Amino acid sequence: MDKEHVKGAADKVSGATKDAVGKATGNEKLQAEGKMDKAKGEAREFIGDAKDAAKKADKGDVKH
């Protein structure tokens, strides 16, 4: 697990919290921020997965 995975997970948790609080309080701006943070977290995790795949390919660990 690299730093992109960690940052992605943190963004997703933060986003889920903002989304839930925004929804509970009727704060649409906070809810939208939460959705954006969750999307950013997904993107970071995707980047982390791509980096992991590249590292495995570089080492010759990729299975066909």
mmCIF file of N, CA and C in Angstrom:
data_model
loop_
_atom_site.group_PDB
_atom_site.id
_atom_site.type_symbol
_atom_site.label_atom_id
_atom_site.label_comp_id
_atom_site.label_asym_id
_atom_site.label_seq_id
_atom_site.Cartn_x
_atom_site.Cartn_y
_atom_site.Cartn_z
ATOM 1 N N MET A 1 0.854 -1.177 0.000
ATOM 2 C CA MET A 1 0.000 0.000 0.000
ATOM 3 C C MET A 1 0.895 1.234 0.000
ATOM 4 N N ASP A 2 0.653 2.108 -0.965
ATOM 5 C CA ASP A 2 1.462 3.316 -1.041
ATOM 6 C C ASP A 2 0.675 4.518 -0.531
ATOM 7 N N LYS A 3 1.298 5.678 -0.599
ATOM 8 C CA LYS A 3 0.673 6.875 -0.031
ATOM 9 C C LYS A 3 -0.604 7.263 -0.765
ATOM 10 N N GLU A 4 -0.741 6.930 -2.039
ATOM 11 C CA GLU A 4 -1.967 7.249 -2.768
ATOM 12 C C GLU A 4 -3.156 6.484 -2.194
ATOM 13 N N HIS A 5 -2.923 5.221 -1.828
ATOM 14 C CA HIS A 5 -3.995 4.432 -1.216
ATOM 15 C C HIS A 5 -4.406 5.027 0.129
ATOM 16 N N VAL A 6 -3.434 5.433 0.912
ATOM 17 C CA VAL A 6 -3.715 6.010 2.234
ATOM 18 C C VAL A 6 -4.465 7.332 2.080
ATOM 19 N N LYS A 7 -3.981 8.189 1.203
ATOM 20 C CA LYS A 7 -4.653 9.469 0.978
ATOM 21 C C LYS A 7 -6.056 9.250 0.418
ATOM 22 N N GLY A 8 -6.190 8.291 -0.467
ATOM 23 C CA GLY A 8 -7.497 7.992 -1.041
ATOM 24 C C GLY A 8 -8.496 7.537 0.009
ATOM 25 N N ALA A 9 -8.046 6.665 0.886
ATOM 26 C CA ALA A 9 -8.923 6.190 1.954
ATOM 27 C C ALA A 9 -9.311 7.333 2.883
ATOM 28 N N ALA A 10 -8.367 8.198 3.194
ATOM 29 C CA ALA A 10 -8.652 9.344 4.064
ATOM 30 C C ALA A 10 -9.649 10.294 3.404
ATOM 31 N N ASP A 11 -9.474 10.536 2.116
ATOM 32 C CA ASP A 11 -10.407 11.403 1.390
ATOM 33 C C ASP A 11 -11.809 10.801 1.372
ATOM 34 N N LYS A 12 -11.888 9.494 1.177
ATOM 35 C CA LYS A 12 -13.198 8.850 1.143
ATOM 36 C C LYS A 12 -13.902 8.929 2.498
ATOM 37 N N VAL A 13 -13.168 8.735 3.581
ATOM 38 C CA VAL A 13 -13.760 8.822 4.922
ATOM 39 C C VAL A 13 -14.203 10.250 5.206
ATOM 40 N N SER A 14 -13.338 11.205 4.904
ATOM 41 C CA SER A 14 -13.673 12.608 5.108
ATOM 42 C C SER A 14 -14.890 12.992 4.275
ATOM 43 N N GLY A 15 -14.907 12.540 3.043
ATOM 44 C CA GLY A 15 -16.029 12.844 2.159
ATOM 45 C C GLY A 15 -17.328 12.239 2.636
ATOM 46 N N ALA A 16 -17.260 11.000 3.098
ATOM 47 C CA ALA A 16 -18.470 10.343 3.598
ATOM 48 C C ALA A 16 -19.015 11.080 4.816
ATOM 49 N N THR A 17 -18.115 11.551 5.670
ATOM 50 C CA THR A 17 -18.534 12.298 6.861
ATOM 51 C C THR A 17 -19.205 13.612 6.461
ATOM 52 N N LYS A 18 -18.560 14.358 5.570
ATOM 53 C CA LYS A 18 -19.138 15.625 5.111
ATOM 54 C C LYS A 18 -20.483 15.391 4.436
ATOM 55 N N ASP A 19 -20.554 14.368 3.614
ATOM 56 C CA ASP A 19 -21.790 14.055 2.903
ATOM 57 C C ASP A 19 -22.914 13.750 3.897
ATOM 58 N N ALA A 20 -22.625 12.937 4.889
ATOM 59 C CA ALA A 20 -23.636 12.562 5.881
ATOM 60 C C ALA A 20 -24.075 13.759 6.724
ATOM 61 N N VAL A 21 -23.113 14.562 7.174
ATOM 62 C CA VAL A 21 -23.451 15.731 7.989
ATOM 63 C C VAL A 21 -24.239 16.737 7.144
ATOM 64 N N GLY A 22 -23.810 16.938 5.913
ATOM 65 C CA GLY A 22 -24.518 17.850 5.031
ATOM 66 C C GLY A 22 -25.946 17.407 4.776
ATOM 67 N N LYS A 23 -26.113 16.111 4.578
ATOM 68 C CA LYS A 23 -27.450 15.562 4.345
ATOM 69 C C LYS A 23 -28.313 15.715 5.594
ATOM 70 N N ALA A 24 -27.751 15.423 6.754
ATOM 71 C CA ALA A 24 -28.499 15.486 8.015
ATOM 72 C C ALA A 24 -28.901 16.914 8.373
ATOM 73 N N THR A 25 -28.062 17.876 8.016
ATOM 74 C CA THR A 25 -28.335 19.256 8.392
ATOM 75 C C THR A 25 -28.972 20.067 7.265
ATOM 76 N N GLY A 26 -29.129 19.460 6.108
ATOM 77 C CA GLY A 26 -29.697 20.173 4.974
ATOM 78 C C GLY A 26 -28.722 21.129 4.315
ATOM 79 N N ASN A 27 -27.428 20.949 4.591
ATOM 80 C CA ASN A 27 -26.393 21.813 4.027
ATOM 81 C C ASN A 27 -25.931 21.210 2.695
ATOM 82 N N GLU A 28 -26.509 21.701 1.610
ATOM 83 C CA GLU A 28 -26.204 21.146 0.292
ATOM 84 C C GLU A 28 -24.754 21.375 -0.119
ATOM 85 N N LYS A 29 -24.180 22.513 0.297
ATOM 86 C CA LYS A 29 -22.786 22.804 -0.047
ATOM 87 C C LYS A 29 -21.852 21.782 0.609
ATOM 88 N N LEU A 30 -22.071 21.488 1.887
ATOM 89 C CA LEU A 30 -21.237 20.509 2.589
ATOM 90 C C LEU A 30 -21.426 19.115 1.998
ATOM 91 N N GLN A 31 -22.658 18.810 1.643
ATOM 92 C CA GLN A 31 -22.940 17.506 1.039
ATOM 93 C C GLN A 31 -22.212 17.382 -0.307
ATOM 94 N N ALA A 32 -22.218 18.452 -1.100
ATOM 95 C CA ALA A 32 -21.519 18.439 -2.386
ATOM 96 C C ALA A 32 -20.007 18.303 -2.186
ATOM 97 N N GLU A 33 -19.471 18.999 -1.175
ATOM 98 C CA GLU A 33 -18.042 18.869 -0.869
ATOM 99 C C GLU A 33 -17.715 17.420 -0.510
ATOM 100 N N GLY A 34 -18.589 16.791 0.246
ATOM 101 C CA GLY A 34 -18.377 15.405 0.627
ATOM 102 C C GLY A 34 -18.346 14.482 -0.572
ATOM 103 N N LYS A 35 -19.259 14.703 -1.501
ATOM 104 C CA LYS A 35 -19.286 13.878 -2.711
ATOM 105 C C LYS A 35 -18.014 14.078 -3.540
ATOM 106 N N MET A 36 -17.541 15.319 -3.590
ATOM 107 C CA MET A 36 -16.299 15.593 -4.320
ATOM 108 C C MET A 36 -15.101 14.928 -3.638
ATOM 109 N N ASP A 37 -15.056 14.982 -2.314
ATOM 110 C CA ASP A 37 -13.961 14.342 -1.584
ATOM 111 C C ASP A 37 -13.974 12.832 -1.807
ATOM 112 N N LYS A 38 -15.159 12.243 -1.812
ATOM 113 C CA LYS A 38 -15.250 10.798 -2.049
ATOM 114 C C LYS A 38 -14.764 10.461 -3.452
ATOM 115 N N ALA A 39 -15.128 11.274 -4.430
ATOM 116 C CA ALA A 39 -14.670 11.045 -5.800
ATOM 117 C C ALA A 39 -13.150 11.201 -5.898
ATOM 118 N N LYS A 40 -12.608 12.194 -5.198
ATOM 119 C CA LYS A 40 -11.156 12.389 -5.186
ATOM 120 C C LYS A 40 -10.463 11.179 -4.562
ATOM 121 N N GLY A 41 -11.064 10.628 -3.512
ATOM 122 C CA GLY A 41 -10.509 9.437 -2.878
ATOM 123 C C GLY A 41 -10.496 8.240 -3.812
ATOM 124 N N GLU A 42 -11.578 8.076 -4.558
ATOM 125 C CA GLU A 42 -11.635 6.981 -5.540
ATOM 126 C C GLU A 42 -10.542 7.148 -6.585
ATOM 127 N N ALA A 43 -10.347 8.384 -7.041
ATOM 128 C CA ALA A 43 -9.320 8.646 -8.055
ATOM 129 C C ALA A 43 -7.926 8.347 -7.503
ATOM 130 N N ARG A 44 -7.676 8.762 -6.260
ATOM 131 C CA ARG A 44 -6.363 8.490 -5.654
ATOM 132 C C ARG A 44 -6.122 6.986 -5.520
ATOM 133 N N GLU A 45 -7.152 6.244 -5.133
ATOM 134 C CA GLU A 45 -6.992 4.794 -5.009
ATOM 135 C C GLU A 45 -6.735 4.165 -6.380
ATOM 136 N N PHE A 46 -7.384 4.675 -7.408
ATOM 137 C CA PHE A 46 -7.145 4.181 -8.761
ATOM 138 C C PHE A 46 -5.695 4.427 -9.165
ATOM 139 N N ILE A 47 -5.197 5.625 -8.858
ATOM 140 C CA ILE A 47 -3.794 5.946 -9.161
ATOM 141 C C ILE A 47 -2.864 5.004 -8.397
ATOM 142 N N GLY A 48 -3.186 4.742 -7.131
ATOM 143 C CA GLY A 48 -2.382 3.812 -6.342
ATOM 144 C C GLY A 48 -2.383 2.417 -6.932
ATOM 145 N N ASP A 49 -3.554 1.975 -7.407
ATOM 146 C CA ASP A 49 -3.645 0.658 -8.047
ATOM 147 C C ASP A 49 -2.797 0.608 -9.315
ATOM 148 N N ALA A 50 -2.831 1.692 -10.084
ATOM 149 C CA ALA A 50 -2.038 1.749 -11.317
ATOM 150 C C ALA A 50 -0.545 1.716 -11.002
ATOM 151 N N LYS A 51 -0.157 2.434 -9.957
ATOM 152 C CA LYS A 51 1.260 2.416 -9.552
ATOM 153 C C LYS A 51 1.672 1.009 -9.116
ATOM 154 N N ASP A 52 0.812 0.338 -8.355
ATOM 155 C CA ASP A 52 1.116 -1.027 -7.926
ATOM 156 C C ASP A 52 1.268 -1.957 -9.123
ATOM 157 N N ALA A 53 0.360 -1.822 -10.085
ATOM 158 C CA ALA A 53 0.429 -2.664 -11.281
ATOM 159 C C ALA A 53 1.712 -2.392 -12.063
ATOM 160 N N ALA A 54 2.097 -1.128 -12.144
ATOM 161 C CA ALA A 54 3.323 -0.780 -12.862
ATOM 162 C C ALA A 54 4.546 -1.360 -12.155
ATOM 163 N N LYS A 55 4.544 -1.313 -10.830
ATOM 164 C CA LYS A 55 5.664 -1.877 -10.074
ATOM 165 C C LYS A 55 5.761 -3.384 -10.288
ATOM 166 N N LYS A 56 4.600 -4.060 -10.274
ATOM 167 C CA LYS A 56 4.596 -5.507 -10.496
ATOM 168 C C LYS A 56 5.060 -5.845 -11.908
ATOM 169 N N ALA A 57 4.624 -5.061 -12.880
ATOM 170 C CA ALA A 57 5.030 -5.293 -14.262
ATOM 171 C C ALA A 57 6.530 -5.082 -14.417
ATOM 172 N N ASP A 58 7.043 -4.089 -13.720
ATOM 173 C CA ASP A 58 8.465 -3.794 -13.784
ATOM 174 C C ASP A 58 9.281 -4.945 -13.201
ATOM 175 N N LYS A 59 8.731 -5.597 -12.190
ATOM 176 C CA LYS A 59 9.412 -6.719 -11.545
ATOM 177 C C LYS A 59 9.149 -8.028 -12.283
ATOM 178 N N GLY A 60 8.228 -8.010 -13.230
ATOM 179 C CA GLY A 60 7.900 -9.235 -13.961
ATOM 180 C C GLY A 60 6.930 -10.117 -13.207
ATOM 181 N N ASP A 61 6.182 -9.547 -12.251
ATOM 182 C CA ASP A 61 5.245 -10.313 -11.445
ATOM 183 C C ASP A 61 3.840 -10.367 -12.018
ATOM 184 N N VAL A 62 3.622 -9.842 -13.209
ATOM 185 C CA VAL A 62 2.288 -9.804 -13.780
ATOM 186 C C VAL A 62 1.944 -11.179 -14.331
ATOM 187 N N LYS A 63 0.755 -11.653 -13.991
ATOM 188 C CA LYS A 63 0.283 -12.952 -14.480
ATOM 189 C C LYS A 63 -0.664 -12.725 -15.647
ATOM 190 N N HIS A 64 -0.528 -13.536 -16.658
ATOM 191 C CA HIS A 64 -1.392 -13.391 -17.848
ATOM 192 C C HIS A 64 -2.521 -14.376 -17.787
#
